[in-house]
Short mmCIF file of C-alpha atoms in Angstrom, two decimals:
data_model
loop_
_atom_site.label_atom_id
_atom_site.label_comp_id
_atom_site.label_asym_id
_atom_site.label_seq_id
_atom_site.Cartn_x
_atom_site.Cartn_y
_atom_site.Cartn_z
CA MET A 206 0.00 0.00 0.00
CA MET A 207 1.46 3.33 -1.07
CA PRO A 208 1.56 5.98 1.69
CA LEU A 209 -0.40 9.18 1.04
CA GLU A 210 1.19 12.61 1.62
CA VAL A 211 -1.21 14.80 3.63
CA THR A 212 -0.13 18.05 1.95
CA GLU A 213 -0.91 16.54 -1.47
CA ILE A 214 -4.31 15.43 -0.18
CA ALA A 215 -4.96 18.97 1.10
CA ALA A 216 -4.11 20.40 -2.34
CA ILE A 217 -6.43 17.93 -4.10
CA VAL A 218 -9.28 18.64 -1.68
CA SER A 219 -8.80 22.39 -2.12
CA LEU A 220 -9.00 22.05 -5.90
CA GLN A 221 -12.01 19.75 -5.76
CA ILE A 222 -13.90 22.19 -3.54
CA CYS A 223 -13.44 24.86 -6.20
CA ASP A 224 -14.57 22.46 -8.92
CA ILE A 225 -17.81 21.41 -7.24
CA CYS A 226 -18.78 24.65 -5.49
CA PRO A 227 -20.24 27.41 -7.68
CA SER A 228 -18.51 30.77 -7.65
CA PHE A 229 -20.79 33.78 -7.36
CA THR A 230 -18.15 36.46 -7.93
CA ARG A 231 -15.54 37.29 -10.53
CA VAL A 232 -13.02 40.05 -11.16
CA ASN A 233 -14.57 42.97 -13.01
CA ARG A 234 -11.40 45.05 -13.27
CA LEU A 235 -7.73 44.79 -12.34
CA LEU A 236 -6.26 48.11 -11.22
CA PRO A 237 -2.85 49.31 -12.51
CA ASP A 238 -0.90 48.09 -9.46
CA ASN A 239 -1.79 44.48 -10.44
CA ARG A 240 -2.67 43.71 -6.81
CA THR A 241 -6.02 45.51 -6.46
CA ILE A 242 -9.23 44.16 -7.95
CA GLU A 243 -12.84 45.26 -8.33
CA MET A 244 -15.39 42.48 -8.10
CA THR A 245 -18.76 41.77 -9.66
CA TRP A 246 -21.43 39.23 -8.75
CA VAL A 247 -22.63 36.58 -11.19
CA GLU A 248 -26.38 37.15 -11.33
CA ASN A 249 -27.25 34.44 -13.86
CA ASP A 250 -27.72 31.06 -12.15
CA ASP A 251 -26.54 29.30 -15.32
CA ASP A 252 -23.25 31.22 -15.37
CA HIS A 253 -21.76 30.13 -12.05
CA PHE A 254 -18.42 28.36 -12.31
CA GLY A 255 -15.85 26.60 -10.20
CA PHE A 256 -12.10 26.49 -10.79
CA ASP A 257 -11.86 28.40 -14.08
CA MET A 258 -9.12 31.01 -14.42
CA ASP A 259 -10.34 32.25 -17.79
CA ARG A 260 -13.79 33.07 -16.45
CA PHE A 261 -12.69 34.42 -13.07
CA TRP A 262 -10.45 37.10 -14.62
CA PRO A 263 -11.56 39.68 -17.24
CA THR A 264 -10.58 38.95 -20.84
CA ASP A 265 -8.22 41.95 -20.99
CA CYS A 266 -6.29 40.90 -17.84
CA THR A 267 -2.54 41.11 -18.47
CA LEU A 268 -1.40 38.96 -15.54
CA SER A 269 0.61 35.82 -16.24
CA PRO A 270 -1.07 32.42 -15.67
CA HIS A 271 1.04 31.98 -12.51
CA GLU A 272 -0.04 35.38 -11.12
CA LYS A 273 -3.68 34.68 -11.93
CA LEU A 274 -3.52 31.38 -10.08
CA ALA A 275 -1.71 32.81 -7.04
CA LEU A 276 -4.10 35.76 -6.66
CA TYR A 277 -7.11 33.51 -7.23
CA TRP A 278 -6.11 31.39 -4.25
CA LYS A 279 -5.53 34.51 -2.14
CA TYR A 280 -9.08 35.60 -2.90
CA THR A 281 -10.81 32.23 -2.43
CA ARG A 282 -8.89 31.40 0.76
CA SER A 283 -9.32 34.81 2.41
CA THR A 284 -12.45 33.44 4.09
CA GLY A 285 -13.97 30.02 4.70
CA CYS A 286 -11.07 28.28 6.46
CA ASN A 287 -13.58 26.59 8.79
CA HIS A 288 -15.41 24.92 5.89
CA PHE A 289 -12.19 23.81 4.19
CA SER A 290 -10.74 22.44 7.44
CA ALA A 291 -13.92 20.49 8.21
CA ILE A 292 -14.01 18.92 4.74
CA LEU A 293 -10.29 18.06 4.81
CA ALA A 294 -10.60 16.56 8.31
CA LYS A 295 -13.47 14.34 7.14
CA VAL A 296 -11.47 13.19 4.10
CA LEU A 297 -8.41 12.34 6.21
CA LYS A 298 -10.53 10.49 8.77
CA GLY A 299 -12.16 8.49 6.00
CA LEU A 300 -8.76 7.50 4.61
CA CYS A 301 -7.55 6.46 8.08
CA ASP A 302 -10.73 4.44 8.69
CA ASN A 303 -10.05 2.62 5.42
CA GLY A 304 -6.56 1.68 6.60
CA GLU A 305 -4.60 4.10 4.39
CA LEU A 306 -1.14 5.13 5.62
CA LEU A 307 -0.73 8.92 5.83
CA VAL A 308 2.69 10.59 5.83
CA HIS A 309 4.07 14.12 6.07
CA ASN A 310 7.46 14.71 4.43
CA GLY A 311 7.85 10.95 4.27
CA MET A 312 7.24 10.40 8.02
CA PRO A 313 4.19 8.42 9.26
CA VAL A 314 1.34 10.50 10.65
CA VAL A 315 0.23 9.25 14.07
CA ASP A 316 -2.45 11.82 14.93
CA ILE A 317 -4.44 14.71 13.44
CA PHE A 318 -5.93 17.71 15.24
CA ALA A 319 -8.43 20.36 14.14
CA LEU A 320 -7.31 23.61 15.76
CA ASN A 321 -8.79 27.08 16.11
CA SER A 322 -7.09 30.31 17.05
CA MET A 323 -8.61 33.76 17.55
CA GLU A 324 -5.18 35.33 16.98
CA PHE A 325 -3.36 33.84 13.98
CA ASP A 326 -0.63 36.33 13.06
CA VAL A 327 -0.69 37.66 9.48
CA SER A 328 1.42 40.78 10.03
CA ASP A 329 4.04 39.52 7.55
CA ILE A 330 1.43 39.37 4.77
CA LEU A 331 -0.06 42.75 5.66
CA SER A 332 3.37 44.40 5.49
CA SER A 333 4.25 42.86 2.11
CA SER A 334 2.67 44.92 -0.66
CA ASP A 335 3.72 42.48 -3.39
CA GLN A 336 1.89 39.59 -1.67
CA LEU A 337 -1.21 41.38 -0.37
CA LEU A 338 -4.32 41.23 -2.54
CA LYS A 339 -6.71 44.19 -2.13
CA ILE A 340 -10.30 44.86 -3.20
CA HIS A 341 -11.56 48.28 -4.26
CA ASP A 342 -15.13 49.58 -4.06
CA PRO A 343 -15.59 52.11 -6.90
CA VAL A 344 -18.69 53.63 -5.28
CA SER A 345 -17.21 54.58 -1.90
CA ASP A 346 -13.61 54.63 -3.24
CA VAL A 347 -12.57 52.42 -0.32
CA THR A 348 -9.85 49.78 -0.72
CA VAL A 349 -9.58 46.92 1.77
CA PRO A 350 -7.05 44.09 2.13
CA CYS A 351 -8.38 40.70 1.14
CA ILE A 352 -7.62 39.21 4.53
CA SER A 353 -10.05 38.88 7.44
CA THR A 354 -8.32 40.51 10.41
CA HIS A 355 -10.54 41.53 13.32
CA GLN A 356 -10.08 45.18 12.37
CA GLN A 357 -10.97 44.40 8.78
CA MET A 358 -14.17 42.53 9.71
CA GLU A 359 -15.37 45.36 11.96
CA LYS A 360 -14.64 47.84 9.16
CA LEU A 361 -16.66 45.78 6.68
CA LEU A 362 -19.51 45.48 9.16
CA ASN A 363 -19.59 49.26 9.60
CA MET A 364 -19.52 49.76 5.81
CA GLY A 365 -22.75 47.82 5.53
CA GLU A 366 -24.15 45.01 3.44
CA LYS A 367 -24.35 46.90 0.14
CA ALA A 368 -20.67 47.89 0.28
CA CYS A 369 -19.67 44.34 1.16
CA HIS A 370 -21.71 43.11 -1.79
CA ARG A 371 -19.85 45.46 -4.14
CA LEU A 372 -16.56 44.11 -2.74
CA GLY A 373 -17.68 40.54 -3.48
CA LEU A 374 -17.78 39.75 0.25
CA GLU A 375 -20.42 38.71 2.75
CA LEU A 376 -21.27 40.87 5.75
CA PRO A 377 -19.21 39.59 8.73
CA GLU A 378 -20.81 38.37 11.92
CA LYS A 379 -21.00 41.02 14.64
CA VAL A 380 -18.78 40.18 17.65
CA SER A 381 -18.45 43.61 19.25
CA LYS A 382 -17.57 42.28 22.72
CA GLU A 383 -14.51 40.38 21.43
CA TRP A 384 -13.40 43.28 19.23
CA ASN A 385 -13.68 45.79 22.07
CA MET A 386 -11.69 43.50 24.39
CA MET A 387 -8.97 43.09 21.79
CA LYS A 388 -8.78 46.84 21.07
CA LYS A 389 -8.41 47.51 24.77
CA TYR A 390 -5.97 44.79 25.82
CA VAL A 391 -4.23 43.53 22.64
CA PRO A 392 -4.54 46.30 20.01
CA ASP A 393 -1.77 44.87 17.83
CA SER A 394 -3.61 41.54 17.62
CA TYR A 395 -6.82 43.33 16.72
CA LYS A 396 -5.03 44.85 13.71
CA THR A 397 -2.76 42.02 12.57
CA THR A 398 -4.36 38.67 13.45
CA VAL A 399 -7.22 36.62 12.03
CA PRO A 400 -9.51 34.00 13.55
CA HIS A 401 -8.37 30.82 11.85
CA TRP A 402 -9.16 27.10 11.67
CA TRP A 403 -6.50 24.70 10.45
CA LEU A 404 -5.38 21.08 10.75
CA ALA A 405 -2.21 19.91 12.41
CA VAL A 406 -0.64 16.48 12.02
CA VAL A 407 1.65 14.72 14.49
CA VAL A 408 4.36 12.71 12.77
CA GLU A 409 6.21 9.83 14.29
CA GLY A 410 9.15 11.00 16.41
CA GLN A 411 8.59 14.71 15.72
CA ASP A 412 6.59 17.68 17.00
CA THR A 413 3.28 18.81 15.54
CA SER A 414 3.37 20.21 12.01
CA HIS A 415 0.74 22.56 10.55
CA SER A 416 -0.89 21.47 7.34
#
């Protein structure tokens, strides 16, 4: 029986989710900096699509195929980590129940954990302009980073549902108590961390590795 690499399984699951789940947004316009996009919603039920680079980006987009792919993943993975983690955990459990051997970097996996953190640091991404994808609202002329920090979610909530819709985003859940506590006691975390679900695997003879 050939061992299965968990990172390869995660990549396959991620791709399959895009294939089977309809996409309701696409890029309407790429701004000159090549890192800021304006979104539009797909209103026609027959025109929804999954993993399709040609349809996600406008026909006059000048980005390379590699850049299109990288920025696509930044957009699709900016939210929804809880759904992806739950699906991946179920897939891995099913493989284990069927007797499949899972490995990470060639080492046997002996345990898997689903973890959640209210303060997952993304300050390195926020400070890197060449890696950070941004979304622009042409109506309010507001540009927001495509990453769900606590500060960002409160800002989107205050902008309202119509503005979020124009940005191709859903209105965040209101958690004022948590935000106020963070602003008071850990202001840096309020600005530079995200609530995040992920899976961690324990490999034989080594410490936990994040997947």
